[in-house]
């Protein structure tokens, strides 16, 4: 929005809402814009992460088909990242299960 457009919007807002309600309306609109931007950034980050995971998954499939010995260096790195992520999830799951088992044994 240009400078003159903003001035026109403020004048119309002042006429329609009055001097008491205009600041409240501006704050409300600013909060809505902030919320929308936050949601958009969150969705953008999730889509980006999903694309990365999809790419790693495809690289892992390629690795399984070609065999690990003739992989390109960047493909080896992607496979290693995926294996590390899988191991991290397994470790987290095992520690959660162990905590549940300990909690159940101590409450019995």
PDB file of N, CA and C in Angstrom:
ATOM      1  N   UNK A   1       0.837  -1.161   0.000  1.00  0.00           N
ATOM      2  CA  UNK A   1       0.000   0.000   0.000  1.00  0.00           C
ATOM      3  C   UNK A   1       0.891   1.237   0.000  1.00  0.00           C
ATOM      4  N   UNK A   2       0.520   2.211  -0.803  1.00  0.00           N
ATOM      5  CA  UNK A   2       1.290   3.443  -0.881  1.00  0.00           C
ATOM      6  C   UNK A   2       0.946   4.393   0.254  1.00  0.00           C
ATOM      7  N   UNK A   3       1.672   5.475   0.303  1.00  0.00           N
ATOM      8  CA  UNK A   3       1.488   6.467   1.362  1.00  0.00           C
ATOM      9  C   UNK A   3       0.088   7.076   1.307  1.00  0.00           C
ATOM     10  N   UNK A   4      -0.361   7.474   0.118  1.00  0.00           N
ATOM     11  CA  UNK A   4      -1.664   8.128   0.001  1.00  0.00           C
ATOM     12  C   UNK A   4      -2.806   7.155   0.274  1.00  0.00           C
ATOM     13  N   UNK A   5      -2.630   5.912  -0.118  1.00  0.00           N
ATOM     14  CA  UNK A   5      -3.671   4.917   0.161  1.00  0.00           C
ATOM     15  C   UNK A   5      -3.830   4.719   1.659  1.00  0.00           C
ATOM     16  N   UNK A   6      -2.710   4.675   2.365  1.00  0.00           N
ATOM     17  CA  UNK A   6      -2.737   4.520   3.816  1.00  0.00           C
ATOM     18  C   UNK A   6      -3.426   5.717   4.480  1.00  0.00           C
ATOM     19  N   UNK A   7      -3.133   6.917   4.003  1.00  0.00           N
ATOM     20  CA  UNK A   7      -3.764   8.124   4.547  1.00  0.00           C
ATOM     21  C   UNK A   7      -5.273   8.080   4.322  1.00  0.00           C
ATOM     22  N   UNK A   8      -5.700   7.675   3.129  1.00  0.00           N
ATOM     23  CA  UNK A   8      -7.136   7.590   2.832  1.00  0.00           C
ATOM     24  C   UNK A   8      -7.808   6.569   3.744  1.00  0.00           C
ATOM     25  N   UNK A   9      -7.179   5.409   3.946  1.00  0.00           N
ATOM     26  CA  UNK A   9      -7.744   4.381   4.825  1.00  0.00           C
ATOM     27  C   UNK A   9      -7.861   4.914   6.253  1.00  0.00           C
ATOM     28  N   UNK A  10      -6.852   5.621   6.732  1.00  0.00           N
ATOM     29  CA  UNK A  10      -6.910   6.174   8.092  1.00  0.00           C
ATOM     30  C   UNK A  10      -8.009   7.232   8.223  1.00  0.00           C
ATOM     31  N   UNK A  11      -8.157   8.080   7.222  1.00  0.00           N
ATOM     32  CA  UNK A  11      -9.207   9.109   7.279  1.00  0.00           C
ATOM     33  C   UNK A  11     -10.590   8.462   7.270  1.00  0.00           C
ATOM     34  N   UNK A  12     -10.796   7.487   6.389  1.00  0.00           N
ATOM     35  CA  UNK A  12     -12.086   6.788   6.346  1.00  0.00           C
ATOM     36  C   UNK A  12     -12.332   6.061   7.668  1.00  0.00           C
ATOM     37  N   UNK A  13     -11.300   5.412   8.204  1.00  0.00           N
ATOM     38  CA  UNK A  13     -11.437   4.736   9.496  1.00  0.00           C
ATOM     39  C   UNK A  13     -11.779   5.700  10.605  1.00  0.00           C
ATOM     40  N   UNK A  14     -11.174   6.877  10.589  1.00  0.00           N
ATOM     41  CA  UNK A  14     -11.452   7.893  11.597  1.00  0.00           C
ATOM     42  C   UNK A  14     -12.887   8.382  11.496  1.00  0.00           C
ATOM     43  N   UNK A  15     -13.369   8.556  10.273  1.00  0.00           N
ATOM     44  CA  UNK A  15     -14.749   9.015  10.075  1.00  0.00           C
ATOM     45  C   UNK A  15     -15.739   7.928  10.488  1.00  0.00           C
ATOM     46  N   UNK A  16     -15.485   6.684  10.076  1.00  0.00           N
ATOM     47  CA  UNK A  16     -16.425   5.587  10.346  1.00  0.00           C
ATOM     48  C   UNK A  16     -16.385   5.163  11.815  1.00  0.00           C
ATOM     49  N   UNK A  17     -15.203   4.968  12.367  1.00  0.00           N
ATOM     50  CA  UNK A  17     -15.084   4.430  13.727  1.00  0.00           C
ATOM     51  C   UNK A  17     -15.015   5.510  14.798  1.00  0.00           C
ATOM     52  N   UNK A  18     -14.524   6.651  14.459  1.00  0.00           N
ATOM     53  CA  UNK A  18     -14.375   7.706  15.452  1.00  0.00           C
ATOM     54  C   UNK A  18     -13.016   7.622  16.110  1.00  0.00           C
ATOM     55  N   UNK A  19     -12.628   8.688  16.788  1.00  0.00           N
ATOM     56  CA  UNK A  19     -11.285   8.744  17.377  1.00  0.00           C
ATOM     57  C   UNK A  19     -11.084   7.788  18.554  1.00  0.00           C
ATOM     58  N   UNK A  20     -12.156   7.361  19.218  1.00  0.00           N
ATOM     59  CA  UNK A  20     -11.994   6.468  20.362  1.00  0.00           C
ATOM     60  C   UNK A  20     -11.811   5.016  19.946  1.00  0.00           C
ATOM     61  N   UNK A  21     -12.529   4.591  18.918  1.00  0.00           N
ATOM     62  CA  UNK A  21     -12.484   3.178  18.527  1.00  0.00           C
ATOM     63  C   UNK A  21     -11.426   2.875  17.475  1.00  0.00           C
ATOM     64  N   UNK A  22     -10.901   3.873  16.798  1.00  0.00           N
ATOM     65  CA  UNK A  22      -9.914   3.639  15.740  1.00  0.00           C
ATOM     66  C   UNK A  22      -8.636   2.975  16.261  1.00  0.00           C
ATOM     67  N   UNK A  23      -8.035   3.443  17.375  1.00  0.00           N
ATOM     68  CA  UNK A  23      -6.817   2.769  17.865  1.00  0.00           C
ATOM     69  C   UNK A  23      -7.054   1.300  18.233  1.00  0.00           C
ATOM     70  N   UNK A  24      -8.215   1.014  18.816  1.00  0.00           N
ATOM     71  CA  UNK A  24      -8.547  -0.374  19.168  1.00  0.00           C
ATOM     72  C   UNK A  24      -8.677  -1.214  17.903  1.00  0.00           C
ATOM     73  N   UNK A  25      -9.321  -0.666  16.883  1.00  0.00           N
ATOM     74  CA  UNK A  25      -9.484  -1.389  15.619  1.00  0.00           C
ATOM     75  C   UNK A  25      -8.133  -1.631  14.956  1.00  0.00           C
ATOM     76  N   UNK A  26      -7.246  -0.635  15.008  1.00  0.00           N
ATOM     77  CA  UNK A  26      -5.912  -0.800  14.412  1.00  0.00           C
ATOM     78  C   UNK A  26      -5.146  -1.894  15.137  1.00  0.00           C
ATOM     79  N   UNK A  27      -5.206  -1.917  16.473  1.00  0.00           N
ATOM     80  CA  UNK A  27      -4.518  -2.969  17.233  1.00  0.00           C
ATOM     81  C   UNK A  27      -5.084  -4.345  16.915  1.00  0.00           C
ATOM     82  N   UNK A  28      -6.401  -4.431  16.800  1.00  0.00           N
ATOM     83  CA  UNK A  28      -7.044  -5.711  16.482  1.00  0.00           C
ATOM     84  C   UNK A  28      -6.612  -6.205  15.108  1.00  0.00           C
ATOM     85  N   UNK A  29      -6.625  -5.326  14.131  1.00  0.00           N
ATOM     86  CA  UNK A  29      -6.201  -5.711  12.777  1.00  0.00           C
ATOM     87  C   UNK A  29      -4.727  -6.106  12.778  1.00  0.00           C
ATOM     88  N   UNK A  30      -3.904  -5.376  13.521  1.00  0.00           N
ATOM     89  CA  UNK A  30      -2.475  -5.709  13.600  1.00  0.00           C
ATOM     90  C   UNK A  30      -2.276  -7.093  14.211  1.00  0.00           C
ATOM     91  N   UNK A  31      -3.054  -7.433  15.243  1.00  0.00           N
ATOM     92  CA  UNK A  31      -2.967  -8.773  15.843  1.00  0.00           C
ATOM     93  C   UNK A  31      -3.373  -9.848  14.849  1.00  0.00           C
ATOM     94  N   UNK A  32      -4.435  -9.599  14.083  1.00  0.00           N
ATOM     95  CA  UNK A  32      -4.886 -10.566  13.076  1.00  0.00           C
ATOM     96  C   UNK A  32      -3.802 -10.782  12.028  1.00  0.00           C
ATOM     97  N   UNK A  33      -3.207  -9.691  11.581  1.00  0.00           N
ATOM     98  CA  UNK A  33      -2.144  -9.806  10.573  1.00  0.00           C
ATOM     99  C   UNK A  33      -0.968 -10.590  11.140  1.00  0.00           C
ATOM    100  N   UNK A  34      -0.609 -10.320  12.389  1.00  0.00           N
ATOM    101  CA  UNK A  34       0.494 -11.045  13.028  1.00  0.00           C
ATOM    102  C   UNK A  34       0.171 -12.535  13.129  1.00  0.00           C
ATOM    103  N   UNK A  35      -1.059 -12.860  13.498  1.00  0.00           N
ATOM    104  CA  UNK A  35      -1.474 -14.260  13.605  1.00  0.00           C
ATOM    105  C   UNK A  35      -1.443 -14.948  12.248  1.00  0.00           C
ATOM    106  N   UNK A  36      -1.939 -14.268  11.231  1.00  0.00           N
ATOM    107  CA  UNK A  36      -1.944 -14.852   9.883  1.00  0.00           C
ATOM    108  C   UNK A  36      -0.516 -15.084   9.396  1.00  0.00           C
ATOM    109  N   UNK A  37       0.373 -14.125   9.643  1.00  0.00           N
ATOM    110  CA  UNK A  37       1.774 -14.294   9.242  1.00  0.00           C
ATOM    111  C   UNK A  37       2.409 -15.464   9.985  1.00  0.00           C
ATOM    112  N   UNK A  38       2.105 -15.582  11.266  1.00  0.00           N
ATOM    113  CA  UNK A  38       2.654 -16.673  12.067  1.00  0.00           C
ATOM    114  C   UNK A  38       2.189 -18.028  11.541  1.00  0.00           C
ATOM    115  N   UNK A  39       0.905 -18.136  11.238  1.00  0.00           N
ATOM    116  CA  UNK A  39       0.365 -19.387  10.696  1.00  0.00           C
ATOM    117  C   UNK A  39       0.992 -19.687   9.338  1.00  0.00           C
ATOM    118  N   UNK A  40       1.134 -18.667   8.505  1.00  0.00           N
ATOM    119  CA  UNK A  40       1.737 -18.863   7.178  1.00  0.00           C
ATOM    120  C   UNK A  40       3.181 -19.330   7.303  1.00  0.00           C
ATOM    121  N   UNK A  41       3.940 -18.740   8.218  1.00  0.00           N
ATOM    122  CA  UNK A  41       5.326 -19.167   8.419  1.00  0.00           C
ATOM    123  C   UNK A  41       5.394 -20.589   8.958  1.00  0.00           C
ATOM    124  N   UNK A  42       4.470 -20.934   9.831  1.00  0.00           N
ATOM    125  CA  UNK A  42       4.429 -22.288  10.378  1.00  0.00           C
ATOM    126  C   UNK A  42       4.139 -23.308   9.281  1.00  0.00           C
ATOM    127  N   UNK A  43       3.160 -23.009   8.447  1.00  0.00           N
ATOM    128  CA  UNK A  43       2.823 -23.912   7.340  1.00  0.00           C
ATOM    129  C   UNK A  43       3.997 -24.020   6.376  1.00  0.00           C
ATOM    130  N   UNK A  44       4.634 -22.901   6.099  1.00  0.00           N
ATOM    131  CA  UNK A  44       5.795 -22.895   5.198  1.00  0.00           C
ATOM    132  C   UNK A  44       6.912 -23.782   5.756  1.00  0.00           C
ATOM    133  N   UNK A  45       7.176 -23.686   7.057  1.00  0.00           N
ATOM    134  CA  UNK A  45       8.214 -24.500   7.685  1.00  0.00           C
ATOM    135  C   UNK A  45       7.848 -25.982   7.643  1.00  0.00           C
ATOM    136  N   UNK A  46       6.580 -26.309   7.899  1.00  0.00           N
ATOM    137  CA  UNK A  46       6.149 -27.706   7.858  1.00  0.00           C
ATOM    138  C   UNK A  46       6.268 -28.286   6.456  1.00  0.00           C
ATOM    139  N   UNK A  47       5.861 -27.518   5.455  1.00  0.00           N
ATOM    140  CA  UNK A  47       5.957 -27.992   4.071  1.00  0.00           C
ATOM    141  C   UNK A  47       7.415 -28.194   3.689  1.00  0.00           C
ATOM    142  N   UNK A  48       8.257 -27.269   4.087  1.00  0.00           N
ATOM    143  CA  UNK A  48       9.685 -27.384   3.793  1.00  0.00           C
ATOM    144  C   UNK A  48      10.273 -28.641   4.435  1.00  0.00           C
ATOM    145  N   UNK A  49       9.901 -28.896   5.681  1.00  0.00           N
ATOM    146  CA  UNK A  49      10.401 -30.088   6.380  1.00  0.00           C
ATOM    147  C   UNK A  49       9.883 -31.364   5.721  1.00  0.00           C
ATOM    148  N   UNK A  50       8.617 -31.366   5.330  1.00  0.00           N
ATOM    149  CA  UNK A  50       8.057 -32.542   4.660  1.00  0.00           C
ATOM    150  C   UNK A  50       8.751 -32.804   3.327  1.00  0.00           C
ATOM    151  N   UNK A  51       9.055 -31.739   2.593  1.00  0.00           N
ATOM    152  CA  UNK A  51       9.779 -31.904   1.332  1.00  0.00           C
ATOM    153  C   UNK A  51      11.167 -32.479   1.576  1.00  0.00           C
ATOM    154  N   UNK A  52      11.821 -32.021   2.636  1.00  0.00           N
ATOM    155  CA  UNK A  52      13.153 -32.540   2.977  1.00  0.00           C
ATOM    156  C   UNK A  52      13.074 -34.025   3.339  1.00  0.00           C
ATOM    157  N   UNK A  53      12.081 -34.382   4.141  1.00  0.00           N
ATOM    158  CA  UNK A  53      11.911 -35.787   4.525  1.00  0.00           C
ATOM    159  C   UNK A  53      11.602 -36.634   3.296  1.00  0.00           C
ATOM    160  N   UNK A  54      10.768 -36.110   2.410  1.00  0.00           N
ATOM    161  CA  UNK A  54      10.429 -36.840   1.183  1.00  0.00           C
ATOM    162  C   UNK A  54      11.677 -37.054   0.326  1.00  0.00           C
ATOM    163  N   UNK A  55      12.510 -36.023   0.224  1.00  0.00           N
ATOM    164  CA  UNK A  55      13.748 -36.142  -0.547  1.00  0.00           C
ATOM    165  C   UNK A  55      14.676 -37.183   0.079  1.00  0.00           C
ATOM    166  N   UNK A  56      14.795 -37.161   1.402  1.00  0.00           N
ATOM    167  CA  UNK A  56      15.634 -38.151   2.081  1.00  0.00           C
ATOM    168  C   UNK A  56      15.092 -39.561   1.876  1.00  0.00           C
ATOM    169  N   UNK A  57      13.779 -39.695   1.913  1.00  0.00           N
ATOM    170  CA  UNK A  57      13.152 -40.999   1.702  1.00  0.00           C
ATOM    171  C   UNK A  57      13.448 -41.510   0.289  1.00  0.00           C
ATOM    172  N   UNK A  58      13.325 -40.627  -0.693  1.00  0.00           N
ATOM    173  CA  UNK A  58      13.638 -41.023  -2.071  1.00  0.00           C
ATOM    174  C   UNK A  58      15.102 -41.401  -2.222  1.00  0.00           C
ATOM    175  N   UNK A  59      15.991 -40.654  -1.571  1.00  0.00           N
ATOM    176  CA  UNK A  59      17.414 -40.980  -1.627  1.00  0.00           C
ATOM    177  C   UNK A  59      17.697 -42.330  -0.975  1.00  0.00           C
ATOM    178  N   UNK A  60      16.997 -42.630   0.098  1.00  0.00           N
ATOM    179  CA  UNK A  60      17.175 -43.923   0.753  1.00  0.00           C
ATOM    180  C   UNK A  60      16.718 -45.054  -0.161  1.00  0.00           C
ATOM    181  N   UNK A  61      15.617 -44.853  -0.861  1.00  0.00           N
ATOM    182  CA  UNK A  61      15.162 -45.867  -1.816  1.00  0.00           C
ATOM    183  C   UNK A  61      16.198 -46.077  -2.912  1.00  0.00           C
ATOM    184  N   UNK A  62      16.774 -44.974  -3.413  1.00  0.00           N
ATOM    185  CA  UNK A  62      17.819 -45.084  -4.432  1.00  0.00           C
ATOM    186  C   UNK A  62      19.005 -45.874  -3.894  1.00  0.00           C
ATOM    187  N   UNK A  63      19.353 -45.599  -2.643  1.00  0.00           N
ATOM    188  CA  UNK A  63      20.493 -46.281  -2.036  1.00  0.00           C
ATOM    189  C   UNK A  63      20.239 -47.776  -1.934  1.00  0.00           C
ATOM    190  N   UNK A  64      19.039 -48.143  -1.564  1.00  0.00           N
ATOM    191  CA  UNK A  64      18.713 -49.560  -1.460  1.00  0.00           C
ATOM    192  C   UNK A  64      18.755 -50.228  -2.823  1.00  0.00           C
ATOM    193  N   UNK A  65      18.338 -49.511  -3.858  1.00  0.00           N
ATOM    194  CA  UNK A  65      18.320 -50.092  -5.195  1.00  0.00           C
ATOM    195  C   UNK A  65      19.727 -50.197  -5.782  1.00  0.00           C
ATOM    196  N   UNK A  66      20.562 -49.227  -5.573  1.00  0.00           N
ATOM    197  CA  UNK A  66      21.883 -49.206  -6.185  1.00  0.00           C
ATOM    198  C   UNK A  66      22.936 -49.924  -5.359  1.00  0.00           C
ATOM    199  N   UNK A  67      22.723 -50.027  -4.097  1.00  0.00           N
ATOM    200  CA  UNK A  67      23.752 -50.571  -3.229  1.00  0.00           C
ATOM    201  C   UNK A  67      24.585 -49.431  -2.678  1.00  0.00           C
ATOM    202  N   UNK A  68      25.062 -49.577  -1.485  1.00  0.00           N
ATOM    203  CA  UNK A  68      25.762 -48.492  -0.807  1.00  0.00           C
ATOM    204  C   UNK A  68      27.124 -48.181  -1.422  1.00  0.00           C
ATOM    205  N   UNK A  69      27.756 -49.105  -2.144  1.00  0.00           N
ATOM    206  CA  UNK A  69      29.112 -48.866  -2.618  1.00  0.00           C
ATOM    207  C   UNK A  69      29.203 -47.840  -3.740  1.00  0.00           C
ATOM    208  N   UNK A  70      28.182 -47.677  -4.592  1.00  0.00           N
ATOM    209  CA  UNK A  70      28.307 -46.717  -5.678  1.00  0.00           C
ATOM    210  C   UNK A  70      27.424 -45.485  -5.478  1.00  0.00           C
ATOM    211  N   UNK A  71      27.330 -45.012  -4.255  1.00  0.00           N
ATOM    212  CA  UNK A  71      26.529 -43.823  -3.975  1.00  0.00           C
ATOM    213  C   UNK A  71      27.367 -42.552  -4.125  1.00  0.00           C
ATOM    214  N   UNK A  72      26.718 -41.508  -4.553  1.00  0.00           N
ATOM    215  CA  UNK A  72      27.365 -40.201  -4.598  1.00  0.00           C
ATOM    216  C   UNK A  72      27.543 -39.698  -3.163  1.00  0.00           C
ATOM    217  N   UNK A  73      28.541 -38.853  -2.914  1.00  0.00           N
ATOM    218  CA  UNK A  73      28.787 -38.378  -1.542  1.00  0.00           C
ATOM    219  C   UNK A  73      27.580 -37.676  -0.910  1.00  0.00           C
ATOM    220  N   UNK A  74      26.855 -36.856  -1.683  1.00  0.00           N
ATOM    221  CA  UNK A  74      25.704 -36.167  -1.092  1.00  0.00           C
ATOM    222  C   UNK A  74      24.585 -37.147  -0.780  1.00  0.00           C
ATOM    223  N   UNK A  75      24.477 -38.199  -1.564  1.00  0.00           N
ATOM    224  CA  UNK A  75      23.474 -39.218  -1.310  1.00  0.00           C
ATOM    225  C   UNK A  75      23.836 -40.008  -0.055  1.00  0.00           C
ATOM    226  N   UNK A  76      25.117 -40.303   0.119  1.00  0.00           N
ATOM    227  CA  UNK A  76      25.559 -40.989   1.337  1.00  0.00           C
ATOM    228  C   UNK A  76      25.238 -40.147   2.567  1.00  0.00           C
ATOM    229  N   UNK A  77      25.456 -38.851   2.456  1.00  0.00           N
ATOM    230  CA  UNK A  77      25.164 -37.963   3.577  1.00  0.00           C
ATOM    231  C   UNK A  77      23.668 -37.962   3.888  1.00  0.00           C
ATOM    232  N   UNK A  78      22.838 -37.930   2.866  1.00  0.00           N
ATOM    233  CA  UNK A  78      21.385 -37.951   3.070  1.00  0.00           C
ATOM    234  C   UNK A  78      20.951 -39.250   3.732  1.00  0.00           C
ATOM    235  N   UNK A  79      21.516 -40.359   3.284  1.00  0.00           N
ATOM    236  CA  UNK A  79      21.188 -41.661   3.871  1.00  0.00           C
ATOM    237  C   UNK A  79      21.611 -41.689   5.334  1.00  0.00           C
ATOM    238  N   UNK A  80      22.792 -41.159   5.625  1.00  0.00           N
ATOM    239  CA  UNK A  80      23.274 -41.139   7.001  1.00  0.00           C
ATOM    240  C   UNK A  80      22.376 -40.271   7.882  1.00  0.00           C
ATOM    241  N   UNK A  81      21.933 -39.118   7.364  1.00  0.00           N
ATOM    242  CA  UNK A  81      21.024 -38.254   8.123  1.00  0.00           C
ATOM    243  C   UNK A  81      19.718 -38.979   8.425  1.00  0.00           C
ATOM    244  N   UNK A  82      19.210 -39.691   7.445  1.00  0.00           N
ATOM    245  CA  UNK A  82      17.955 -40.416   7.635  1.00  0.00           C
ATOM    246  C   UNK A  82      18.130 -41.542   8.653  1.00  0.00           C
ATOM    247  N   UNK A  83      19.240 -42.247   8.580  1.00  0.00           N
ATOM    248  CA  UNK A  83      19.494 -43.314   9.546  1.00  0.00           C
ATOM    249  C   UNK A  83      19.655 -42.743  10.954  1.00  0.00           C
ATOM    250  N   UNK A  84      20.346 -41.604  11.069  1.00  0.00           N
ATOM    251  CA  UNK A  84      20.506 -40.967  12.377  1.00  0.00           C
ATOM    252  C   UNK A  84      19.159 -40.527  12.945  1.00  0.00           C
ATOM    253  N   UNK A  85      18.310 -39.973  12.085  1.00  0.00           N
ATOM    254  CA  UNK A  85      16.983 -39.543  12.537  1.00  0.00           C
ATOM    255  C   UNK A  85      16.155 -40.740  12.994  1.00  0.00           C
ATOM    256  N   UNK A  86      16.227 -41.840  12.251  1.00  0.00           N
ATOM    257  CA  UNK A  86      15.485 -43.043  12.631  1.00  0.00           C
ATOM    258  C   UNK A  86      15.996 -43.587  13.964  1.00  0.00           C
ATOM    259  N   UNK A  87      17.301 -43.580  14.158  1.00  0.00           N
ATOM    260  CA  UNK A  87      17.877 -44.063  15.409  1.00  0.00           C
ATOM    261  C   UNK A  87      17.459 -43.165  16.572  1.00  0.00           C
ATOM    262  N   UNK A  88      17.402 -41.868  16.343  1.00  0.00           N
ATOM    263  CA  UNK A  88      16.975 -40.929  17.375  1.00  0.00           C
ATOM    264  C   UNK A  88      15.535 -41.204  17.794  1.00  0.00           C
ATOM    265  N   UNK A  89      14.676 -41.475  16.822  1.00  0.00           N
ATOM    266  CA  UNK A  89      13.276 -41.780  17.124  1.00  0.00           C
ATOM    267  C   UNK A  89      13.181 -43.089  17.897  1.00  0.00           C
ATOM    268  N   UNK A  90      13.941 -44.098  17.468  1.00  0.00           N
ATOM    269  CA  UNK A  90      13.933 -45.384  18.186  1.00  0.00           C
ATOM    270  C   UNK A  90      14.387 -45.205  19.629  1.00  0.00           C
ATOM    271  N   UNK A  91      15.468 -44.443  19.824  1.00  0.00           N
ATOM    272  CA  UNK A  91      16.002 -44.221  21.160  1.00  0.00           C
ATOM    273  C   UNK A  91      14.972 -43.498  22.037  1.00  0.00           C
ATOM    274  N   UNK A  92      14.324 -42.489  21.479  1.00  0.00           N
ATOM    275  CA  UNK A  92      13.300 -41.747  22.212  1.00  0.00           C
ATOM    276  C   UNK A  92      12.136 -42.662  22.592  1.00  0.00           C
ATOM    277  N   UNK A  93      11.720 -43.511  21.662  1.00  0.00           N
ATOM    278  CA  UNK A  93      10.616 -44.436  21.916  1.00  0.00           C
ATOM    279  C   UNK A  93      10.994 -45.425  23.016  1.00  0.00           C
ATOM    280  N   UNK A  94      12.220 -45.972  22.954  1.00  0.00           N
ATOM    281  CA  UNK A  94      12.652 -46.936  23.970  1.00  0.00           C
ATOM    282  C   UNK A  94      12.711 -46.292  25.347  1.00  0.00           C
ATOM    283  N   UNK A  95      13.225 -45.058  25.435  1.00  0.00           N
ATOM    284  CA  UNK A  95      13.312 -44.406  26.742  1.00  0.00           C
ATOM    285  C   UNK A  95      11.921 -44.104  27.292  1.00  0.00           C
ATOM    286  N   UNK A  96      10.976 -43.776  26.424  1.00  0.00           N
ATOM    287  CA  UNK A  96       9.600 -43.546  26.861  1.00  0.00           C
ATOM    288  C   UNK A  96       8.992 -44.842  27.381  1.00  0.00           C
ATOM    289  N   UNK A  97       9.213 -45.929  26.674  1.00  0.00           N
ATOM    290  CA  UNK A  97       8.700 -47.228  27.115  1.00  0.00           C
ATOM    291  C   UNK A  97       9.326 -47.638  28.445  1.00  0.00           C
ATOM    292  N   UNK A  98      10.634 -47.404  28.603  1.00  0.00           N
ATOM    293  CA  UNK A  98      11.297 -47.743  29.861  1.00  0.00           C
ATOM    294  C   UNK A  98      10.729 -46.921  31.013  1.00  0.00           C
ATOM    295  N   UNK A  99      10.459 -45.649  30.786  1.00  0.00           N
ATOM    296  CA  UNK A  99       9.883 -44.800  31.832  1.00  0.00           C
ATOM    297  C   UNK A  99       8.490 -45.273  32.211  1.00  0.00           C
ATOM    298  N   UNK A 100       7.700 -45.684  31.233  1.00  0.00           N
ATOM    299  CA  UNK A 100       6.357 -46.197  31.520  1.00  0.00           C
ATOM    300  C   UNK A 100       6.442 -47.475  32.342  1.00  0.00           C
ATOM    301  N   UNK A 101       7.366 -48.359  31.981  1.00  0.00           N
ATOM    302  CA  UNK A 101       7.533 -49.619  32.698  1.00  0.00           C
ATOM    303  C   UNK A 101       7.940 -49.350  34.143  1.00  0.00           C
ATOM    304  N   UNK A 102       8.891 -48.434  34.350  1.00  0.00           N
ATOM    305  CA  UNK A 102       9.341 -48.105  35.701  1.00  0.00           C
ATOM    306  C   UNK A 102       8.204 -47.493  36.514  1.00  0.00           C
ATOM    307  N   UNK A 103       7.415 -46.639  35.896  1.00  0.00           N
ATOM    308  CA  UNK A 103       6.293 -46.003  36.581  1.00  0.00           C
ATOM    309  C   UNK A 103       5.250 -47.039  36.975  1.00  0.00           C
ATOM    310  N   UNK A 104       4.963 -47.968  36.079  1.00  0.00           N
ATOM    311  CA  UNK A 104       3.978 -49.009  36.372  1.00  0.00           C
ATOM    312  C   UNK A 104       4.471 -49.932  37.477  1.00  0.00           C
ATOM    313  N   UNK A 105       5.767 -50.251  37.495  1.00  0.00           N
ATOM    314  CA  UNK A 105       6.313 -51.132  38.521  1.00  0.00           C
ATOM    315  C   UNK A 105       6.307 -50.448  39.888  1.00  0.00           C
ATOM    316  N   UNK A 106       6.612 -49.159  39.940  1.00  0.00           N
ATOM    317  CA  UNK A 106       6.655 -48.479  41.229  1.00  0.00           C
ATOM    318  C   UNK A 106       5.265 -48.186  41.776  1.00  0.00           C
ATOM    319  N   UNK A 107       4.260 -48.100  40.921  1.00  0.00           N
ATOM    320  CA  UNK A 107       2.905 -47.855  41.413  1.00  0.00           C
ATOM    321  C   UNK A 107       2.215 -49.147  41.833  1.00  0.00           C
ATOM    322  N   UNK A 108       2.759 -50.293  41.471  1.00  0.00           N
ATOM    323  CA  UNK A 108       2.127 -51.578  41.818  1.00  0.00           C
ATOM    324  C   UNK A 108       2.372 -51.975  43.234  1.00  0.00           C
TER     325      UNK A 108
END
